[in-house]
């Protein structure tokens, strides 16, 4: 299934994408899509629904984050060897973990708003792994059974805040609007192999990232197992698994960063596409 939510902020409705690409309204089946929806029982209930009986939404308007109530927004750094190289950093012997603030989350096509005085805002297309059942000290062999599905993430980063302002990476990763998720949550049964998905990103129509999840240093099952040793993963938590090369910081002969008016388009095989326009600091675009 391709689960999604649509509508204005604060008035989102649940939906899904049918076999023809149309949006179907799920609000007669459940009030919203949350972490609780993503467990085995919840997904089984949705899978039994007669999709053709659901109302077609001719004009869904805003595409919202695919589920409500993300608990933890976990990210993995330097998880593609060639991205580590372009960043001037060594491939880590264990996964590098950091957090994005849940307040960074926006819909797939919502406005990206640069922080005040930002000079080095950057892009990163990533595979998002969505947890469906509680995972604590799980083995790598059983890890994927705890995954509800997958989605596209743009792990936007303010590189000055991340790398030049002291402390950990979080301050450059958790800025408002720096976590677009979606457009869909594609359930795990529709993703034959999460380690063989093409992912790409364009800035102003120019392809700058073009990779495949098979080149991850640490694969999805490894990451779920590894992270579950340090913290319990709950339904609705998301793991953003790292980015292939081609970020702005790594452009040659010199770095290229986002500026107001730039457009980003990004996607992953079978998981849909995102499109965002970059704006100068404007709190109304964040809160509206």
CSV table of C-alpha atoms in Angstrom, one decimal:
chain,number,residue,atom,x,y,z
A,1,UNK,CA,0.0,0.0,0.0
A,2,UNK,CA,1.0,3.6,-0.5
A,3,UNK,CA,-0.4,5.5,2.5
A,4,UNK,CA,-0.5,9.2,2.6
A,5,UNK,CA,-2.2,12.2,4.2
A,6,UNK,CA,-3.5,15.3,2.6
A,7,UNK,CA,-5.0,18.7,3.5
A,8,UNK,CA,-4.1,21.9,5.2
A,9,UNK,CA,-1.9,21.9,8.3
A,10,UNK,CA,-4.0,20.9,11.3
A,11,UNK,CA,-6.8,19.5,9.1
A,12,UNK,CA,-5.1,16.5,7.4
A,13,UNK,CA,-7.0,13.5,6.3
A,14,UNK,CA,-5.8,9.9,5.7
A,15,UNK,CA,-5.6,8.5,2.3
A,16,UNK,CA,-4.0,6.0,0.0
A,17,UNK,CA,-2.9,5.8,-3.6
A,18,UNK,CA,-4.8,3.2,-5.7
A,19,UNK,CA,-3.4,1.2,-8.6
A,20,UNK,CA,-4.2,4.0,-11.0
A,21,UNK,CA,-2.4,6.7,-9.0
A,22,UNK,CA,-5.5,8.3,-7.7
A,23,UNK,CA,-5.9,9.4,-4.1
A,24,UNK,CA,-8.6,7.6,-2.1
A,25,UNK,CA,-10.1,8.9,1.1
A,26,UNK,CA,-9.5,6.7,4.1
A,27,UNK,CA,-11.3,8.9,6.7
A,28,UNK,CA,-14.3,6.6,6.7
A,29,UNK,CA,-12.0,3.8,7.8
A,30,UNK,CA,-9.8,5.6,10.4
A,31,UNK,CA,-9.5,9.1,11.7
A,32,UNK,CA,-5.7,9.5,10.9
A,33,UNK,CA,-2.6,7.5,10.1
A,34,UNK,CA,-0.4,7.3,13.2
A,35,UNK,CA,2.3,5.0,14.6
A,36,UNK,CA,-0.5,2.7,15.9
A,37,UNK,CA,-1.8,2.3,12.4
A,38,UNK,CA,1.6,0.9,11.2
A,39,UNK,CA,1.6,-2.2,13.3
A,40,UNK,CA,0.9,-5.6,11.8
A,41,UNK,CA,-2.8,-5.5,12.9
A,42,UNK,CA,-3.3,-2.0,11.7
A,43,UNK,CA,-1.8,-2.7,8.3
A,44,UNK,CA,-3.7,-5.9,8.0
A,45,UNK,CA,-7.0,-4.1,8.6
A,46,UNK,CA,-6.1,-1.5,5.9
A,47,UNK,CA,-5.0,-4.3,3.4
A,48,UNK,CA,-8.5,-5.9,3.8
A,49,UNK,CA,-10.3,-2.6,2.7
A,50,UNK,CA,-11.9,-2.7,-0.7
A,51,UNK,CA,-10.0,0.2,-2.3
A,52,UNK,CA,-12.5,0.6,-5.1
A,53,UNK,CA,-15.2,1.4,-2.5
A,54,UNK,CA,-13.3,4.4,-1.1
A,55,UNK,CA,-14.1,7.9,-2.4
A,56,UNK,CA,-11.7,9.3,-5.0
A,57,UNK,CA,-10.2,12.7,-4.0
A,58,UNK,CA,-10.1,14.7,-7.2
A,59,UNK,CA,-8.1,17.6,-5.7
A,60,UNK,CA,-6.2,16.6,-2.6
A,61,UNK,CA,-4.4,19.9,-2.3
A,62,UNK,CA,-1.4,19.9,0.1
A,63,UNK,CA,0.3,16.5,0.5
A,64,UNK,CA,1.1,16.2,4.2
A,65,UNK,CA,3.6,14.0,6.0
A,66,UNK,CA,2.3,10.4,5.5
A,67,UNK,CA,1.7,9.7,9.2
A,68,UNK,CA,1.2,11.8,12.3
A,69,UNK,CA,3.2,11.7,15.5
A,70,UNK,CA,6.8,10.8,14.7
A,71,UNK,CA,8.4,10.0,18.0
A,72,UNK,CA,12.1,9.8,17.0
A,73,UNK,CA,13.6,11.1,13.8
A,74,UNK,CA,16.9,9.3,13.7
A,75,UNK,CA,19.6,9.8,11.0
A,76,UNK,CA,22.7,8.0,9.9
A,77,UNK,CA,25.7,10.0,8.8
A,78,UNK,CA,28.4,9.1,6.3
A,79,UNK,CA,26.6,5.9,5.3
A,80,UNK,CA,27.8,6.0,1.7
A,81,UNK,CA,31.6,5.7,1.2
A,82,UNK,CA,31.7,8.1,-1.7
A,83,UNK,CA,29.7,10.7,0.3
A,84,UNK,CA,32.2,10.4,3.2
A,85,UNK,CA,35.0,11.0,0.7
A,86,UNK,CA,33.4,14.1,-0.7
A,87,UNK,CA,32.9,15.4,2.8
A,88,UNK,CA,36.6,14.8,3.6
A,89,UNK,CA,35.7,12.3,6.4
A,90,UNK,CA,36.6,8.7,6.9
A,91,UNK,CA,34.1,5.9,6.5
A,92,UNK,CA,33.0,5.2,10.1
A,93,UNK,CA,33.6,1.7,11.7
A,94,UNK,CA,30.1,1.9,13.2
A,95,UNK,CA,27.0,3.9,12.2
A,96,UNK,CA,27.2,7.6,13.0
A,97,UNK,CA,23.8,8.5,14.6
A,98,UNK,CA,22.2,11.9,15.2
A,99,UNK,CA,18.7,13.3,15.6
A,100,UNK,CA,16.6,15.7,13.6
A,101,UNK,CA,14.0,17.6,15.6
A,102,UNK,CA,10.4,16.4,14.9
A,103,UNK,CA,9.6,20.1,14.3
A,104,UNK,CA,11.7,19.9,11.1
A,105,UNK,CA,9.1,17.6,9.5
A,106,UNK,CA,7.1,19.0,6.6
A,107,UNK,CA,5.2,17.5,3.7
A,108,UNK,CA,6.9,16.4,0.5
A,109,UNK,CA,6.1,19.6,-1.4
A,110,UNK,CA,5.9,22.1,1.4
A,111,UNK,CA,8.1,25.3,1.4
A,112,UNK,CA,11.7,24.9,2.7
A,113,UNK,CA,12.6,28.0,4.7
A,114,UNK,CA,16.2,28.8,5.3
A,115,UNK,CA,17.2,29.8,8.8
A,116,UNK,CA,18.0,33.4,9.6
A,117,UNK,CA,21.5,34.3,8.2
A,118,UNK,CA,22.0,30.9,6.7
A,119,UNK,CA,24.8,30.7,4.2
A,120,UNK,CA,25.3,27.0,3.8
A,121,UNK,CA,22.0,25.2,3.5
A,122,UNK,CA,22.4,21.9,1.7
A,123,UNK,CA,20.3,19.0,0.3
A,124,UNK,CA,20.5,15.3,0.9
A,125,UNK,CA,18.1,12.7,-0.6
A,126,UNK,CA,17.8,9.7,1.7
A,127,UNK,CA,15.8,6.5,2.2
A,128,UNK,CA,13.5,6.7,5.2
A,129,UNK,CA,12.8,3.5,7.2
A,130,UNK,CA,9.5,3.6,9.2
A,131,UNK,CA,9.2,1.4,12.3
A,132,UNK,CA,5.9,-0.6,12.6
A,133,UNK,CA,6.5,-2.7,15.7
A,134,UNK,CA,8.6,-2.1,18.8
A,135,UNK,CA,12.2,-3.1,18.3
A,136,UNK,CA,14.6,-3.5,21.3
A,137,UNK,CA,17.8,-5.5,21.0
A,138,UNK,CA,16.6,-7.2,17.8
A,139,UNK,CA,18.9,-9.3,15.6
A,140,UNK,CA,19.8,-8.4,12.1
A,141,UNK,CA,17.9,-11.4,10.9
A,142,UNK,CA,14.7,-10.3,12.5
A,143,UNK,CA,15.2,-6.5,12.0
A,144,UNK,CA,13.1,-6.1,8.8
A,145,UNK,CA,10.1,-7.7,10.4
A,146,UNK,CA,9.9,-4.5,12.5
A,147,UNK,CA,9.7,-2.2,9.5
A,148,UNK,CA,6.3,-0.9,8.4
A,149,UNK,CA,7.6,0.7,5.2
A,150,UNK,CA,9.8,3.2,3.5
A,151,UNK,CA,9.6,6.8,2.3
A,152,UNK,CA,11.6,9.6,0.7
A,153,UNK,CA,13.4,12.0,3.0
A,154,UNK,CA,15.3,15.2,2.2
A,155,UNK,CA,17.7,15.5,5.1
A,156,UNK,CA,18.4,19.2,4.6
A,157,UNK,CA,21.4,20.5,6.5
A,158,UNK,CA,22.9,23.9,7.4
A,159,UNK,CA,26.6,23.0,7.1
A,160,UNK,CA,27.9,26.0,9.0
A,161,UNK,CA,25.7,25.2,12.0
A,162,UNK,CA,26.5,21.5,11.6
A,163,UNK,CA,30.3,21.6,11.2
A,164,UNK,CA,31.5,25.1,12.2
A,165,UNK,CA,29.5,26.1,15.3
A,166,UNK,CA,30.8,23.5,17.8
A,167,UNK,CA,29.1,20.6,19.5
A,168,UNK,CA,27.2,17.9,17.7
A,169,UNK,CA,25.5,17.9,14.2
A,170,UNK,CA,22.0,18.3,15.5
A,171,UNK,CA,21.9,22.1,15.4
A,172,UNK,CA,22.5,22.1,11.6
A,173,UNK,CA,20.0,19.2,11.0
A,174,UNK,CA,17.0,20.1,13.0
A,175,UNK,CA,16.1,23.6,11.5
A,176,UNK,CA,12.4,24.2,10.9
A,177,UNK,CA,11.3,22.7,7.5
A,178,UNK,CA,14.6,20.7,7.1
A,179,UNK,CA,12.8,17.3,7.2
A,180,UNK,CA,10.5,16.8,4.2
A,181,UNK,CA,9.0,13.3,4.4
A,182,UNK,CA,6.8,11.5,1.8
A,183,UNK,CA,4.8,11.9,-0.4
A,184,UNK,CA,3.9,8.3,0.6
A,185,UNK,CA,4.7,5.7,3.1
A,186,UNK,CA,5.1,2.6,1.0
A,187,UNK,CA,4.5,-0.6,3.0
A,188,UNK,CA,7.3,-3.1,3.2
A,189,UNK,CA,5.5,-5.7,1.2
A,190,UNK,CA,5.8,-3.5,-1.9
A,191,UNK,CA,9.6,-3.0,-1.6
A,192,UNK,CA,11.2,-6.2,-2.7
A,193,UNK,CA,14.7,-5.1,-1.7
A,194,UNK,CA,15.5,-1.9,0.2
A,195,UNK,CA,19.1,-2.4,-0.7
A,196,UNK,CA,18.5,-2.0,-4.4
A,197,UNK,CA,16.7,1.3,-4.8
A,198,UNK,CA,17.8,4.2,-7.1
A,199,UNK,CA,17.7,7.6,-5.4
A,200,UNK,CA,18.3,11.0,-7.0
A,201,UNK,CA,18.0,14.7,-6.5
A,202,UNK,CA,17.9,17.7,-8.8
A,203,UNK,CA,18.5,21.4,-8.0
A,204,UNK,CA,17.0,23.9,-10.5
A,205,UNK,CA,16.6,21.0,-13.0
A,206,UNK,CA,20.3,19.8,-12.7
A,207,UNK,CA,20.8,16.2,-11.5
A,208,UNK,CA,23.3,16.5,-8.7
A,209,UNK,CA,22.7,13.2,-6.8
A,210,UNK,CA,22.2,9.8,-8.5
A,211,UNK,CA,22.9,6.8,-6.4
A,212,UNK,CA,21.6,3.4,-5.2
A,213,UNK,CA,21.0,2.0,-1.7
A,214,UNK,CA,23.1,-1.0,-2.6
A,215,UNK,CA,26.2,1.1,-1.9
A,216,UNK,CA,25.3,1.8,1.7
A,217,UNK,CA,28.0,1.1,4.2
A,218,UNK,CA,25.5,-0.2,6.7
A,219,UNK,CA,22.2,-1.7,5.3
A,220,UNK,CA,18.7,-1.3,6.6
A,221,UNK,CA,18.6,-4.5,8.6
A,222,UNK,CA,22.0,-3.7,10.1
A,223,UNK,CA,20.9,-0.2,11.1
A,224,UNK,CA,17.6,-1.3,12.7
A,225,UNK,CA,19.4,-3.9,14.7
A,226,UNK,CA,22.2,-1.6,15.7
A,227,UNK,CA,20.1,1.3,16.7
A,228,UNK,CA,17.8,-1.0,18.8
A,229,UNK,CA,20.8,-1.8,21.0
A,230,UNK,CA,21.0,1.8,22.1
A,231,UNK,CA,17.3,2.9,22.3
A,232,UNK,CA,13.9,1.3,21.8
A,233,UNK,CA,12.4,1.9,18.4
A,234,UNK,CA,8.6,2.5,18.6
A,235,UNK,CA,5.9,2.4,15.8
A,236,UNK,CA,6.1,5.7,13.9
A,237,UNK,CA,9.8,6.3,14.5
A,238,UNK,CA,11.8,6.9,11.3
A,239,UNK,CA,15.4,6.2,10.4
A,240,UNK,CA,16.9,8.3,7.6
A,241,UNK,CA,19.7,6.1,6.3
A,242,UNK,CA,22.2,8.5,4.7
A,243,UNK,CA,22.8,10.1,1.4
A,244,UNK,CA,24.9,9.3,-1.8
A,245,UNK,CA,27.4,11.7,-3.1
A,246,UNK,CA,26.5,15.0,-4.8
A,247,UNK,CA,25.5,17.2,-1.9
A,248,UNK,CA,26.2,20.9,-2.2
A,249,UNK,CA,29.1,20.8,0.2
A,250,UNK,CA,30.9,18.3,-2.2
A,251,UNK,CA,30.4,20.2,-5.5
A,252,UNK,CA,33.5,20.9,-7.5
A,253,UNK,CA,35.4,23.1,-8.0
A,254,UNK,CA,33.7,24.7,-5.0
A,255,UNK,CA,30.7,24.1,-2.8
A,256,UNK,CA,27.2,25.2,-4.0
A,257,UNK,CA,24.5,26.0,-1.4
A,258,UNK,CA,20.8,26.7,-1.6
A,259,UNK,CA,19.5,30.2,-2.0
A,260,UNK,CA,15.9,31.6,-2.1
A,261,UNK,CA,14.1,30.7,-5.2
A,262,UNK,CA,16.0,27.5,-5.8
A,263,UNK,CA,13.9,24.4,-6.5
A,264,UNK,CA,14.6,20.8,-5.5
A,265,UNK,CA,13.1,17.7,-7.0
A,266,UNK,CA,14.1,14.3,-5.6
A,267,UNK,CA,12.8,10.7,-5.5
A,268,UNK,CA,13.4,7.0,-4.9
A,269,UNK,CA,12.4,4.1,-7.1
A,270,UNK,CA,8.8,3.2,-6.2
A,271,UNK,CA,8.5,5.6,-3.3
A,272,UNK,CA,7.4,8.8,-5.2
A,273,UNK,CA,8.9,12.2,-5.7
A,274,UNK,CA,9.3,15.4,-3.7
A,275,UNK,CA,9.4,19.0,-5.0
A,276,UNK,CA,10.3,22.0,-2.9
A,277,UNK,CA,11.0,25.7,-3.4
A,278,UNK,CA,13.5,27.4,-1.1
A,279,UNK,CA,12.5,30.6,0.7
A,280,UNK,CA,14.3,33.2,2.8
A,281,UNK,CA,13.4,33.2,6.5
A,282,UNK,CA,9.7,33.7,6.8
A,283,UNK,CA,7.9,32.3,9.9
A,284,UNK,CA,4.5,32.6,8.3
A,285,UNK,CA,5.6,29.9,5.8
A,286,UNK,CA,6.5,27.7,8.7
A,287,UNK,CA,3.5,28.2,10.9
A,288,UNK,CA,0.8,28.8,8.2
